């Protein structure tokens, strides 16, 4: 009986990881007046959390961030306006991830 419970727990853990989706975060900043570059990060969330993030990130951030799906059904979170420098972009990237973690209850 104990072996069956361990097997069931292992199967459940594998199943929850199998349905995780990678979310990419991009924070853009101005390198010079004509060039915009990005800093990036990523995290994994359940499919349910990804849908929640997709529809909520704009509202949660006061519309500083937006979400879009790629053709491969991956979710990408970006800032709506580039910031002044790389330090500000790194801070913004950390804030994007923390905001998603706070609202989904992960991390």
Short mmCIF file of C-alpha atoms in Angstrom, two decimals:
data_model
loop_
_atom_site.label_atom_id
_atom_site.label_comp_id
_atom_site.label_asym_id
_atom_site.label_seq_id
_atom_site.Cartn_x
_atom_site.Cartn_y
_atom_site.Cartn_z
CA UNK A 1 0.00 0.00 0.00
CA UNK A 2 2.86 2.37 0.84
CA UNK A 3 4.51 1.68 -2.53
CA UNK A 4 1.28 2.58 -4.32
CA UNK A 5 1.06 5.90 -2.43
CA UNK A 6 4.65 6.73 -3.30
CA UNK A 7 3.99 5.84 -6.94
CA UNK A 8 0.86 8.01 -6.96
CA UNK A 9 2.72 10.94 -5.43
CA UNK A 10 5.53 10.62 -7.98
CA UNK A 11 3.03 10.46 -10.85
CA UNK A 12 1.24 13.54 -9.53
CA UNK A 13 4.48 15.50 -9.28
CA UNK A 14 5.47 14.53 -12.81
CA UNK A 15 2.04 15.47 -14.13
CA UNK A 16 2.15 18.93 -12.60
CA UNK A 17 5.58 19.59 -14.13
CA UNK A 18 4.42 18.30 -17.51
CA UNK A 19 1.82 21.04 -17.72
CA UNK A 20 4.16 23.89 -16.80
CA UNK A 21 4.61 26.67 -19.33
CA UNK A 22 7.69 28.84 -19.63
CA UNK A 23 7.00 32.57 -19.50
CA UNK A 24 9.59 34.94 -20.92
CA UNK A 25 10.10 38.42 -19.47
CA UNK A 26 11.68 41.22 -21.54
CA UNK A 27 12.45 44.70 -20.21
CA UNK A 28 13.58 47.16 -22.86
CA UNK A 29 15.74 50.23 -22.39
CA UNK A 30 17.31 52.85 -24.62
CA UNK A 31 20.96 52.30 -25.45
CA UNK A 32 20.98 55.56 -27.39
CA UNK A 33 18.23 57.69 -28.99
CA UNK A 34 17.84 55.23 -31.88
CA UNK A 35 18.59 51.85 -30.27
CA UNK A 36 16.47 49.81 -27.90
CA UNK A 37 17.88 46.68 -26.23
CA UNK A 38 16.42 44.14 -23.78
CA UNK A 39 17.28 42.33 -20.59
CA UNK A 40 15.44 39.06 -20.19
CA UNK A 41 14.43 36.41 -17.72
CA UNK A 42 12.06 33.47 -17.55
CA UNK A 43 10.00 31.44 -15.11
CA UNK A 44 7.67 28.44 -15.28
CA UNK A 45 4.01 28.55 -14.31
CA UNK A 46 1.08 26.19 -14.61
CA UNK A 47 -1.19 26.62 -17.63
CA UNK A 48 -3.89 28.07 -15.36
CA UNK A 49 -1.45 30.62 -13.94
CA UNK A 50 -0.25 31.56 -17.43
CA UNK A 51 -3.82 32.36 -18.50
CA UNK A 52 -4.29 34.38 -15.30
CA UNK A 53 -1.04 36.31 -15.92
CA UNK A 54 -1.93 36.94 -19.57
CA UNK A 55 -5.22 38.58 -18.68
CA UNK A 56 -4.12 40.32 -15.48
CA UNK A 57 -0.60 41.69 -15.90
CA UNK A 58 -1.69 44.97 -17.50
CA UNK A 59 -4.13 45.76 -14.72
CA UNK A 60 -1.79 44.63 -11.93
CA UNK A 61 1.03 46.84 -13.23
CA UNK A 62 -0.99 49.94 -14.00
CA UNK A 63 -0.45 49.06 -17.68
CA UNK A 64 3.36 49.37 -17.46
CA UNK A 65 3.55 45.75 -18.70
CA UNK A 66 1.70 43.78 -21.34
CA UNK A 67 1.44 40.11 -22.28
CA UNK A 68 1.30 38.52 -25.71
CA UNK A 69 1.31 34.97 -27.01
CA UNK A 70 3.84 33.92 -29.61
CA UNK A 71 3.00 31.66 -32.53
CA UNK A 72 4.29 28.73 -30.45
CA UNK A 73 1.81 29.61 -27.68
CA UNK A 74 4.54 30.91 -25.38
CA UNK A 75 3.72 33.92 -23.18
CA UNK A 76 6.00 36.97 -23.35
CA UNK A 77 5.71 39.82 -20.83
CA UNK A 78 7.19 43.18 -21.91
CA UNK A 79 7.21 46.75 -20.67
CA UNK A 80 5.00 49.09 -22.68
CA UNK A 81 7.65 51.85 -22.81
CA UNK A 82 11.43 51.55 -22.75
CA UNK A 83 13.18 52.80 -19.62
CA UNK A 84 16.25 55.02 -19.52
CA UNK A 85 19.05 52.55 -18.75
CA UNK A 86 20.03 48.96 -18.01
CA UNK A 87 19.78 49.35 -14.22
CA UNK A 88 16.18 50.52 -14.53
CA UNK A 89 15.46 47.64 -16.93
CA UNK A 90 16.90 45.09 -14.49
CA UNK A 91 14.78 46.55 -11.69
CA UNK A 92 11.73 46.40 -13.95
CA UNK A 93 12.49 42.79 -14.90
CA UNK A 94 12.66 41.80 -11.22
CA UNK A 95 9.38 43.62 -10.63
CA UNK A 96 7.66 41.80 -13.52
CA UNK A 97 8.62 38.41 -12.14
CA UNK A 98 7.75 39.34 -8.55
CA UNK A 99 4.35 40.69 -9.62
CA UNK A 100 3.52 37.44 -11.43
CA UNK A 101 4.71 35.39 -8.45
CA UNK A 102 2.65 37.49 -6.02
CA UNK A 103 -0.58 37.21 -8.01
CA UNK A 104 -0.20 33.50 -8.76
CA UNK A 105 0.99 32.58 -5.28
CA UNK A 106 4.24 31.06 -6.53
CA UNK A 107 7.84 31.82 -5.66
#
